Tab-separated table of C-alpha atoms in Angstrom:
chain	number	residue	atom	x	y	z
A	11	UNK	CA	-6.484	46.185	-15.964
A	12	UNK	CA	-3.134	47.106	-15.960
A	13	UNK	CA	-2.677	46.014	-12.438
A	14	UNK	CA	-3.132	42.705	-13.186
A	15	UNK	CA	-0.653	42.307	-15.965
A	16	UNK	CA	1.737	44.414	-13.754
A	17	UNK	CA	1.487	41.913	-11.089
A	18	UNK	CA	1.914	39.019	-12.056
A	19	UNK	CA	4.547	39.983	-15.051
A	20	UNK	CA	6.664	40.942	-11.900
A	21	UNK	CA	8.706	38.323	-10.469
A	22	UNK	CA	7.881	38.531	-7.234
A	23	UNK	CA	4.773	38.216	-7.630
A	24	UNK	CA	3.975	36.144	-3.791
A	25	UNK	CA	-0.609	35.307	-4.165
A	26	UNK	CA	-4.084	37.370	-4.800
A	27	UNK	CA	-7.159	36.650	-3.440
A	28	UNK	CA	-10.130	37.494	-4.863
A	29	UNK	CA	-13.505	37.980	-2.999
A	30	UNK	CA	-16.881	39.303	-2.570
A	31	UNK	CA	-18.678	38.062	-5.034
A	32	UNK	CA	-21.153	40.127	-6.496
A	33	UNK	CA	-23.062	36.853	-6.488
A	34	UNK	CA	-23.653	34.659	-4.031
A	35	UNK	CA	-24.013	32.082	-5.613
A	36	UNK	CA	-21.016	30.107	-8.099
A	37	UNK	CA	-17.411	31.325	-7.519
A	38	UNK	CA	-16.906	32.543	-4.023
A	39	UNK	CA	-13.709	33.283	-3.611
A	40	UNK	CA	-10.716	32.144	-5.701
A	41	UNK	CA	-6.931	32.330	-5.165
A	42	UNK	CA	-3.789	33.235	-7.215
A	43	UNK	CA	0.310	31.710	-6.446
A	44	UNK	CA	2.899	30.863	-9.060
A	45	UNK	CA	3.965	27.787	-9.563
A	46	UNK	CA	6.777	26.129	-11.394
A	47	UNK	CA	6.286	23.800	-14.173
A	48	UNK	CA	8.979	21.451	-16.230
A	49	UNK	CA	11.171	24.884	-15.502
A	50	UNK	CA	8.532	27.135	-17.139
A	51	UNK	CA	5.946	29.501	-15.277
A	52	UNK	CA	2.669	28.914	-15.098
A	53	UNK	CA	-0.266	30.271	-12.369
A	54	UNK	CA	-2.176	27.455	-10.338
A	55	UNK	CA	-5.861	29.252	-9.734
A	56	UNK	CA	-7.820	27.641	-6.885
A	57	UNK	CA	-11.606	28.375	-7.379
A	58	UNK	CA	-14.336	27.934	-4.395
A	59	UNK	CA	-17.870	27.186	-4.063
A	60	UNK	CA	-19.933	26.547	-1.706
A	61	UNK	CA	-18.859	23.208	-1.848
A	62	UNK	CA	-16.289	22.506	-3.737
A	63	UNK	CA	-12.657	23.827	-5.102
A	64	UNK	CA	-11.303	23.877	-9.190
A	65	UNK	CA	-7.808	24.310	-10.058
A	66	UNK	CA	-6.390	25.024	-12.704
A	67	UNK	CA	-3.288	25.416	-13.879
A	68	UNK	CA	-2.489	28.834	-16.344
A	69	UNK	CA	0.110	30.090	-18.370
A	70	UNK	CA	0.732	33.815	-18.006
A	71	UNK	CA	-1.631	35.309	-20.776
A	72	UNK	CA	-3.922	33.225	-20.349
A	73	UNK	CA	-3.702	33.460	-16.417
A	74	UNK	CA	-3.918	36.904	-16.742
A	75	UNK	CA	-6.785	36.637	-19.247
A	76	UNK	CA	-8.609	34.722	-16.513
A	77	UNK	CA	-8.084	37.196	-14.176
A	78	UNK	CA	-9.377	39.940	-15.907
A	79	UNK	CA	-12.973	37.141	-16.528
A	80	UNK	CA	-13.012	36.784	-12.631
A	81	UNK	CA	-11.749	40.394	-11.512
A	82	UNK	CA	-15.935	41.398	-13.274
A	83	UNK	CA	-17.205	39.426	-10.663
A	84	UNK	CA	-15.615	39.919	-8.044
A	85	UNK	CA	-15.104	43.432	-5.943
A	86	UNK	CA	-12.055	43.173	-4.150
A	87	UNK	CA	-8.220	41.477	-5.396
A	88	UNK	CA	-5.688	41.311	-2.220
A	89	UNK	CA	-2.190	40.693	-3.648
A	90	UNK	CA	1.431	40.698	-2.662
A	91	UNK	CA	4.967	41.089	-3.937
A	92	UNK	CA	7.903	40.328	-2.073
A	93	UNK	CA	7.962	43.589	-0.938
A	94	UNK	CA	4.611	45.061	-0.970
A	95	UNK	CA	0.533	44.109	-0.474
A	96	UNK	CA	-2.636	46.094	-2.740
A	97	UNK	CA	-5.599	45.437	-2.350
A	98	UNK	CA	-8.169	45.969	-5.432
A	99	UNK	CA	-11.636	47.178	-5.156
A	100	UNK	CA	-14.955	47.954	-7.493
A	101	UNK	CA	-17.042	49.743	-6.927
A	102	UNK	CA	-21.174	48.903	-7.874
A	103	UNK	CA	-20.784	51.067	-11.405
A	104	UNK	CA	-17.007	49.808	-11.508
A	105	UNK	CA	-14.773	52.248	-10.277
A	106	UNK	CA	-11.691	50.244	-9.852
A	107	UNK	CA	-9.715	52.040	-6.632
A	108	UNK	CA	-6.091	50.732	-6.014
A	109	UNK	CA	-4.303	50.983	-2.274
A	110	UNK	CA	-0.315	49.449	-1.527
A	111	UNK	CA	1.450	48.968	0.774
A	112	UNK	CA	5.416	48.099	1.859
A	113	UNK	CA	5.288	44.694	3.177
A	114	UNK	CA	5.829	44.151	6.928
A	115	UNK	CA	8.346	42.016	8.557
A	116	UNK	CA	11.294	39.944	7.183
A	117	UNK	CA	10.979	39.014	3.258
A	118	UNK	CA	8.715	35.880	2.602
A	119	UNK	CA	10.455	33.795	-0.242
A	120	UNK	CA	8.227	33.052	-2.957
A	121	UNK	CA	7.492	29.658	-3.817
A	122	UNK	CA	7.794	28.136	-6.936
A	123	UNK	CA	6.862	24.123	-7.028
A	124	UNK	CA	4.355	23.474	-8.078
A	125	UNK	CA	4.230	20.771	-5.073
A	126	UNK	CA	5.649	22.042	-2.466
A	127	UNK	CA	7.779	19.590	-0.497
A	128	UNK	CA	8.474	19.259	3.156
A	129	UNK	CA	11.222	20.002	5.269
A	130	UNK	CA	12.681	16.758	5.525
A	131	UNK	CA	15.470	15.685	8.354
A	132	UNK	CA	16.983	13.612	6.297
A	133	UNK	CA	17.017	15.216	2.727
A	134	UNK	CA	16.721	13.963	-0.906
A	135	UNK	CA	19.296	14.461	-2.403
A	136	UNK	CA	21.847	14.043	-0.781
A	137	UNK	CA	22.799	10.246	-0.290
A	138	UNK	CA	23.045	8.316	2.970
A	139	UNK	CA	25.038	4.916	2.774
A	140	UNK	CA	22.484	3.068	5.285
A	141	UNK	CA	19.618	4.657	3.037
A	142	UNK	CA	21.626	2.660	-0.489
A	143	UNK	CA	22.112	-0.445	1.260
A	144	UNK	CA	18.289	-0.011	2.454
A	145	UNK	CA	16.795	0.342	-0.944
A	146	UNK	CA	15.754	3.470	-0.282
A	147	UNK	CA	17.550	5.933	-2.089
A	148	UNK	CA	19.500	5.757	-5.672
A	149	UNK	CA	22.939	6.398	-4.988
A	150	UNK	CA	22.019	10.088	-6.381
A	151	UNK	CA	19.972	10.589	-3.395
A	152	UNK	CA	17.091	9.977	-4.673
A	153	UNK	CA	14.880	8.494	-2.884
A	154	UNK	CA	13.031	5.126	-4.797
A	155	UNK	CA	9.561	5.674	-5.553
A	156	UNK	CA	7.860	2.759	-4.699
A	157	UNK	CA	10.010	3.369	-1.054
A	158	UNK	CA	8.713	7.051	-0.293
A	159	UNK	CA	6.606	6.050	2.462
A	160	UNK	CA	9.090	4.109	3.938
A	161	UNK	CA	11.230	7.742	3.430
A	162	UNK	CA	8.658	9.657	5.041
A	163	UNK	CA	8.459	6.846	7.673
A	164	UNK	CA	12.048	6.903	9.153
A	165	UNK	CA	12.133	11.292	8.829
A	166	UNK	CA	8.318	11.161	10.871
A	167	UNK	CA	10.786	9.365	13.141
A	168	UNK	CA	13.014	11.473	13.246
A	169	UNK	CA	10.943	14.645	14.376
A	170	UNK	CA	10.044	12.689	18.237
A	171	UNK	CA	13.180	12.257	18.268
A	172	UNK	CA	13.804	15.750	17.630
A	173	UNK	CA	11.907	16.519	20.247
A	174	UNK	CA	13.518	14.840	22.714
A	175	UNK	CA	16.954	15.788	22.449
A	176	UNK	CA	17.360	18.343	25.162
A	177	UNK	CA	17.009	14.862	27.269
A	178	UNK	CA	19.659	13.574	25.963
A	179	UNK	CA	23.330	14.971	27.280
A	180	UNK	CA	26.031	15.305	24.795
A	181	UNK	CA	29.143	14.968	27.358
A	182	UNK	CA	28.361	11.171	28.307
A	183	UNK	CA	27.859	7.787	25.856
A	184	UNK	CA	24.306	8.123	25.770
A	185	UNK	CA	22.978	3.900	25.198
A	186	UNK	CA	19.807	3.306	23.421
A	187	UNK	CA	18.390	-0.103	23.341
A	188	UNK	CA	15.893	-0.835	20.250
A	189	UNK	CA	14.047	-3.795	21.154
A	190	UNK	CA	12.847	-5.967	18.014
A	191	UNK	CA	14.778	-3.507	15.622
A	192	UNK	CA	14.389	-6.122	12.105
A	193	UNK	CA	15.202	-4.715	9.592
A	194	UNK	CA	16.314	-1.792	11.296
A	195	UNK	CA	15.656	0.987	8.672
A	196	UNK	CA	14.797	3.358	12.597
A	197	UNK	CA	18.158	2.247	13.875
A	198	UNK	CA	20.521	2.373	11.204
A	199	UNK	CA	18.252	6.096	11.061
A	200	UNK	CA	18.518	7.213	14.785
A	201	UNK	CA	22.977	6.402	14.832
A	202	UNK	CA	23.295	8.821	11.529
A	203	UNK	CA	21.342	11.437	13.168
A	204	UNK	CA	22.368	11.430	16.269
A	205	UNK	CA	26.211	10.721	15.892
A	206	UNK	CA	27.182	11.807	12.542
A	207	UNK	CA	24.060	14.777	12.001
A	208	UNK	CA	23.909	15.783	15.936
A	209	UNK	CA	27.564	13.675	17.010
A	210	UNK	CA	25.792	12.721	20.152
A	211	UNK	CA	28.795	10.121	21.825
A	212	UNK	CA	26.170	7.276	21.439
A	213	UNK	CA	25.897	3.400	21.756
A	214	UNK	CA	22.300	1.888	20.121
A	215	UNK	CA	22.405	-2.266	20.555
A	216	UNK	CA	19.148	-3.594	18.446
A	217	UNK	CA	18.039	-6.936	19.514
A	218	UNK	CA	15.620	-8.676	17.188
A	219	UNK	CA	15.674	-13.051	16.958
A	220	UNK	CA	15.802	-13.188	13.895
A	221	UNK	CA	19.532	-14.408	13.893
A	222	UNK	CA	20.539	-13.715	9.862
A	223	UNK	CA	18.773	-10.085	10.000
A	224	UNK	CA	20.692	-9.373	12.303
A	225	UNK	CA	24.268	-10.745	10.717
A	226	UNK	CA	23.076	-7.889	7.997
A	227	UNK	CA	22.179	-5.253	10.571
A	228	UNK	CA	26.389	-6.093	11.596
A	229	UNK	CA	28.293	-6.335	8.656
A	230	UNK	CA	25.825	-3.077	7.432
A	231	UNK	CA	27.156	-0.911	10.489
A	232	UNK	CA	31.884	-2.067	9.867
A	233	UNK	CA	29.953	-1.606	6.223
A	234	UNK	CA	29.868	1.806	7.370
A	235	UNK	CA	32.645	2.578	10.446
A	236	UNK	CA	29.013	2.898	12.931
A	237	UNK	CA	31.433	1.700	15.444
A	238	UNK	CA	29.073	1.637	18.956
A	239	UNK	CA	25.863	0.036	17.504
A	240	UNK	CA	25.248	-3.155	17.963
A	241	UNK	CA	22.960	-5.892	16.941
A	242	UNK	CA	22.063	-8.437	18.945
A	243	UNK	CA	20.007	-11.683	19.147
A	244	UNK	CA	18.362	-12.348	22.084
A	245	UNK	CA	14.615	-12.387	23.285
A	246	UNK	CA	12.789	-8.872	24.700
A	247	UNK	CA	11.853	-10.897	27.983
A	248	UNK	CA	15.288	-12.271	28.882
A	249	UNK	CA	17.342	-9.652	28.420
A	250	UNK	CA	19.823	-8.639	30.936
A	251	UNK	CA	23.576	-7.816	29.270
A	252	UNK	CA	22.950	-3.798	30.849
A	253	UNK	CA	22.450	-1.820	33.915
A	254	UNK	CA	21.439	1.541	32.539
A	255	UNK	CA	19.671	2.608	29.572
A	256	UNK	CA	18.883	6.180	27.980
A	257	UNK	CA	16.424	5.734	25.657
A	258	UNK	CA	14.037	2.563	24.670
A	259	UNK	CA	12.652	2.148	21.744
A	260	UNK	CA	10.005	-0.687	19.977
A	261	UNK	CA	8.777	-0.474	17.288
A	262	UNK	CA	6.332	-2.877	16.273
A	263	UNK	CA	7.705	-5.710	18.582
A	264	UNK	CA	4.453	-8.206	18.425
A	265	UNK	CA	1.571	-8.261	20.759
A	266	UNK	CA	3.007	-8.769	24.674
A	267	UNK	CA	6.765	-8.423	23.446
A	268	UNK	CA	5.693	-4.639	23.428
A	269	UNK	CA	4.412	-4.760	27.033
A	270	UNK	CA	8.025	-6.915	28.017
A	271	UNK	CA	9.606	-3.862	26.657
A	272	UNK	CA	8.400	-1.185	27.858
A	273	UNK	CA	8.836	-2.787	31.824
A	274	UNK	CA	11.972	-3.507	30.866
A	275	UNK	CA	12.164	0.514	29.994
A	276	UNK	CA	10.877	1.894	33.365
A	277	UNK	CA	12.771	-0.921	35.553
A	278	UNK	CA	15.969	1.027	33.677
A	279	UNK	CA	14.626	4.019	35.002
A	280	UNK	CA	15.236	5.171	31.222
A	281	UNK	CA	14.400	9.215	30.356
A	282	UNK	CA	12.792	8.677	27.072
A	283	UNK	CA	10.466	5.591	25.619
A	284	UNK	CA	9.253	5.685	22.566
A	285	UNK	CA	6.583	2.945	21.173
A	286	UNK	CA	5.147	1.779	18.094
A	287	UNK	CA	2.788	-1.717	19.884
A	288	UNK	CA	2.212	-4.379	17.433
A	289	UNK	CA	-0.026	-6.802	16.998
A	290	UNK	CA	-2.423	-6.518	20.794
A	291	UNK	CA	-4.251	-10.098	20.491
A	292	UNK	CA	-4.565	-10.777	24.448
A	293	UNK	CA	-7.535	-8.175	25.296
A	294	UNK	CA	-9.477	-8.576	22.373
A	295	UNK	CA	-9.191	-12.768	24.030
A	296	UNK	CA	-10.467	-11.704	27.403
A	297	UNK	CA	-13.754	-9.723	26.943
A	298	UNK	CA	-16.006	-11.072	27.818
A	299	UNK	CA	-20.203	-10.779	26.352
A	300	UNK	CA	-21.276	-11.056	29.868
A	301	UNK	CA	-20.649	-7.275	32.417
A	302	UNK	CA	-21.096	-3.537	32.341
A	303	UNK	CA	-18.745	-2.411	29.940
A	304	UNK	CA	-19.584	-5.328	26.763
A	305	UNK	CA	-23.406	-4.314	27.705
A	306	UNK	CA	-22.898	-0.604	27.140
A	307	UNK	CA	-20.195	-1.199	23.963
A	308	UNK	CA	-22.363	-3.551	22.675
A	309	UNK	CA	-23.038	-1.791	18.223
A	310	UNK	CA	-19.586	-2.144	18.527
A	311	UNK	CA	-18.011	-5.443	20.538
A	312	UNK	CA	-20.936	-7.464	18.883
A	313	UNK	CA	-18.167	-6.797	15.488
A	314	UNK	CA	-15.193	-8.977	15.043
A	315	UNK	CA	-13.313	-6.137	13.422
A	316	UNK	CA	-14.665	-3.424	15.879
A	317	UNK	CA	-13.594	-4.925	18.433
A	318	UNK	CA	-10.582	-5.910	17.600
A	319	UNK	CA	-10.181	-2.634	17.138
A	320	UNK	CA	-10.967	-1.549	20.005
A	321	UNK	CA	-8.737	-4.009	22.386
A	322	UNK	CA	-5.890	-2.614	20.832
A	323	UNK	CA	-7.305	0.418	21.571
A	324	UNK	CA	-8.045	0.055	24.388
A	325	UNK	CA	-4.476	-2.217	25.001
A	326	UNK	CA	-2.363	0.740	24.158
A	327	UNK	CA	-4.403	3.584	26.109
A	328	UNK	CA	-3.568	1.006	29.678
A	329	UNK	CA	-0.211	0.776	28.502
A	330	UNK	CA	0.195	4.431	28.245
A	331	UNK	CA	-1.684	5.292	31.854
A	332	UNK	CA	0.941	2.315	33.453
A	333	UNK	CA	4.379	4.753	31.887
A	334	UNK	CA	1.759	7.449	33.847
A	335	UNK	CA	2.152	5.641	36.816
A	336	UNK	CA	4.865	4.793	36.700
A	337	UNK	CA	6.300	7.634	36.528
A	338	UNK	CA	6.332	9.388	32.961
A	339	UNK	CA	4.866	12.326	30.575
A	340	UNK	CA	3.244	10.580	27.908
A	341	UNK	CA	1.487	11.103	24.990
A	342	UNK	CA	-0.191	8.950	22.405
A	343	UNK	CA	1.118	10.633	18.910
A	344	UNK	CA	0.719	9.445	15.432
A	345	UNK	CA	3.410	7.686	13.591
A	346	UNK	CA	2.779	8.299	10.197
A	347	UNK	CA	-0.999	9.262	8.271
A	348	UNK	CA	-3.034	6.979	8.832
A	349	UNK	CA	-4.109	6.705	5.073
A	350	UNK	CA	-1.258	3.873	5.574
A	351	UNK	CA	-2.198	1.836	7.923
A	352	UNK	CA	-4.883	2.434	11.627
A	353	UNK	CA	-2.678	0.209	13.533
A	354	UNK	CA	0.642	2.567	13.220
A	355	UNK	CA	0.479	5.582	16.607
A	356	UNK	CA	3.904	5.866	18.636
A	357	UNK	CA	3.041	6.785	22.450
A	358	UNK	CA	6.289	8.714	24.289
A	359	UNK	CA	7.013	8.495	27.371
A	360	UNK	CA	9.758	11.217	29.048
A	361	UNK	CA	11.331	10.091	33.500
A	362	UNK	CA	8.825	13.892	35.010
A	363	UNK	CA	8.495	15.299	38.452
A	364	UNK	CA	5.133	13.388	38.972
A	365	UNK	CA	3.144	14.086	41.335
A	366	UNK	CA	2.208	11.110	43.468
A	367	UNK	CA	-1.308	12.080	42.951
A	368	UNK	CA	-1.585	12.132	39.398
A	369	UNK	CA	0.349	8.480	39.155
A	370	UNK	CA	-2.176	7.327	41.624
A	371	UNK	CA	-5.011	8.790	39.431
A	372	UNK	CA	-3.786	7.142	36.111
A	373	UNK	CA	-2.973	3.353	38.152
A	374	UNK	CA	-7.006	3.980	40.139
A	375	UNK	CA	-7.913	4.487	35.442
A	376	UNK	CA	-6.399	1.721	34.866
A	377	UNK	CA	-7.291	-0.372	38.024
A	378	UNK	CA	-11.353	0.399	37.224
A	379	UNK	CA	-10.766	0.219	32.915
A	380	UNK	CA	-9.630	-3.114	33.612
A	381	UNK	CA	-11.807	-4.499	36.305
A	382	UNK	CA	-15.420	-2.662	33.892
A	383	UNK	CA	-14.120	-5.363	30.942
A	384	UNK	CA	-12.996	-8.233	33.172
A	385	UNK	CA	-9.568	-7.876	31.399
A	386	UNK	CA	-6.151	-8.497	32.880
A	387	UNK	CA	-3.124	-7.018	30.838
A	388	UNK	CA	0.243	-8.109	31.536
A	389	UNK	CA	2.420	-4.571	31.753
A	390	UNK	CA	-0.110	-3.955	35.113
A	391	UNK	CA	1.480	-7.238	36.276
A	392	UNK	CA	5.065	-6.177	35.327
A	393	UNK	CA	4.912	-3.479	37.152
A	394	UNK	CA	3.366	-4.202	39.648
A	395	UNK	CA	6.104	-7.377	40.594
A	396	UNK	CA	8.301	-4.500	39.579
A	397	UNK	CA	6.852	-2.211	42.320
A	398	UNK	CA	6.114	-5.126	44.975
A	399	UNK	CA	10.500	-6.325	44.069
A	400	UNK	CA	10.820	-2.886	45.847
A	401	UNK	CA	8.532	-2.423	48.141
């Protein structure tokens, strides 16, 4: 069929879909798109049965022949180039009808990448000094293969920062506190993104208990000329170095250290809180085998691994409710793909006017949950203490 030959030779070819099969079993649909492999043009054919999908990458001549074979089994093909849309109809007697129509809207570029790459905030190929020193990127800007998960994690975190940019004022210095900063991949990423790329006047303080790690991070900060990025040795619960904070970040602060960081953030009336909890052991040890809550969930709580995961989810659910109670619009989001770890969720809380009714409802829900399982949670005690001190 000349139409297929012309389409596959058209440099502006975007895709084609074969549908309406003559038989209702076997291959039911075929999708075609151009790809580039090692500098050569190929066509990827994706064929679908009721339960499976198959892929094959063919050179232009082989792809043309395969499509001609498929067209004997299908009655319709929808195809598009950058500027035109085609509908090819084949009747029961084999008569072919071709309809052409100009594409509406903006011109869509042809994507030839075999594995269509995600658009990252920190782009591969553009050297970033701190990523090089942290072993994530080579000198020419390529991502070290074994560190690609870390590269994805950094960019995912920056997407959360990007979402809350409207909450950060540009006409004054913004203070950000990173509790439990560790090796500070994400702390450096925040500073680079906000100060270097977005030109915010920011001051970031990273706090951790490991003095050797803090010393190394300060050396790197001086090396890059990051004048307002400093790292301090200290405990989250005792830190009193600032009076006002715009954003608090706590990533993988272990167990109740997360609660102390969240309580500090609430006490400072921080506009934004980003928290990735870790090692939520507190409630797992408190949950009693007797009681209504345990009886109802015995199929989960009778098994150690499931109980541990349930306790972690319960902990973070309560944390989210306490933040709502404190006047934050709160979301629980996936930090990185769950295939990497079941624990990587992120709690994002943004200070907004919240009705007293909503705050009271969140408080009641949290208290009811604690009564049901006979538990008490550190953040709840810290928030109550804070409320009493202001009453």
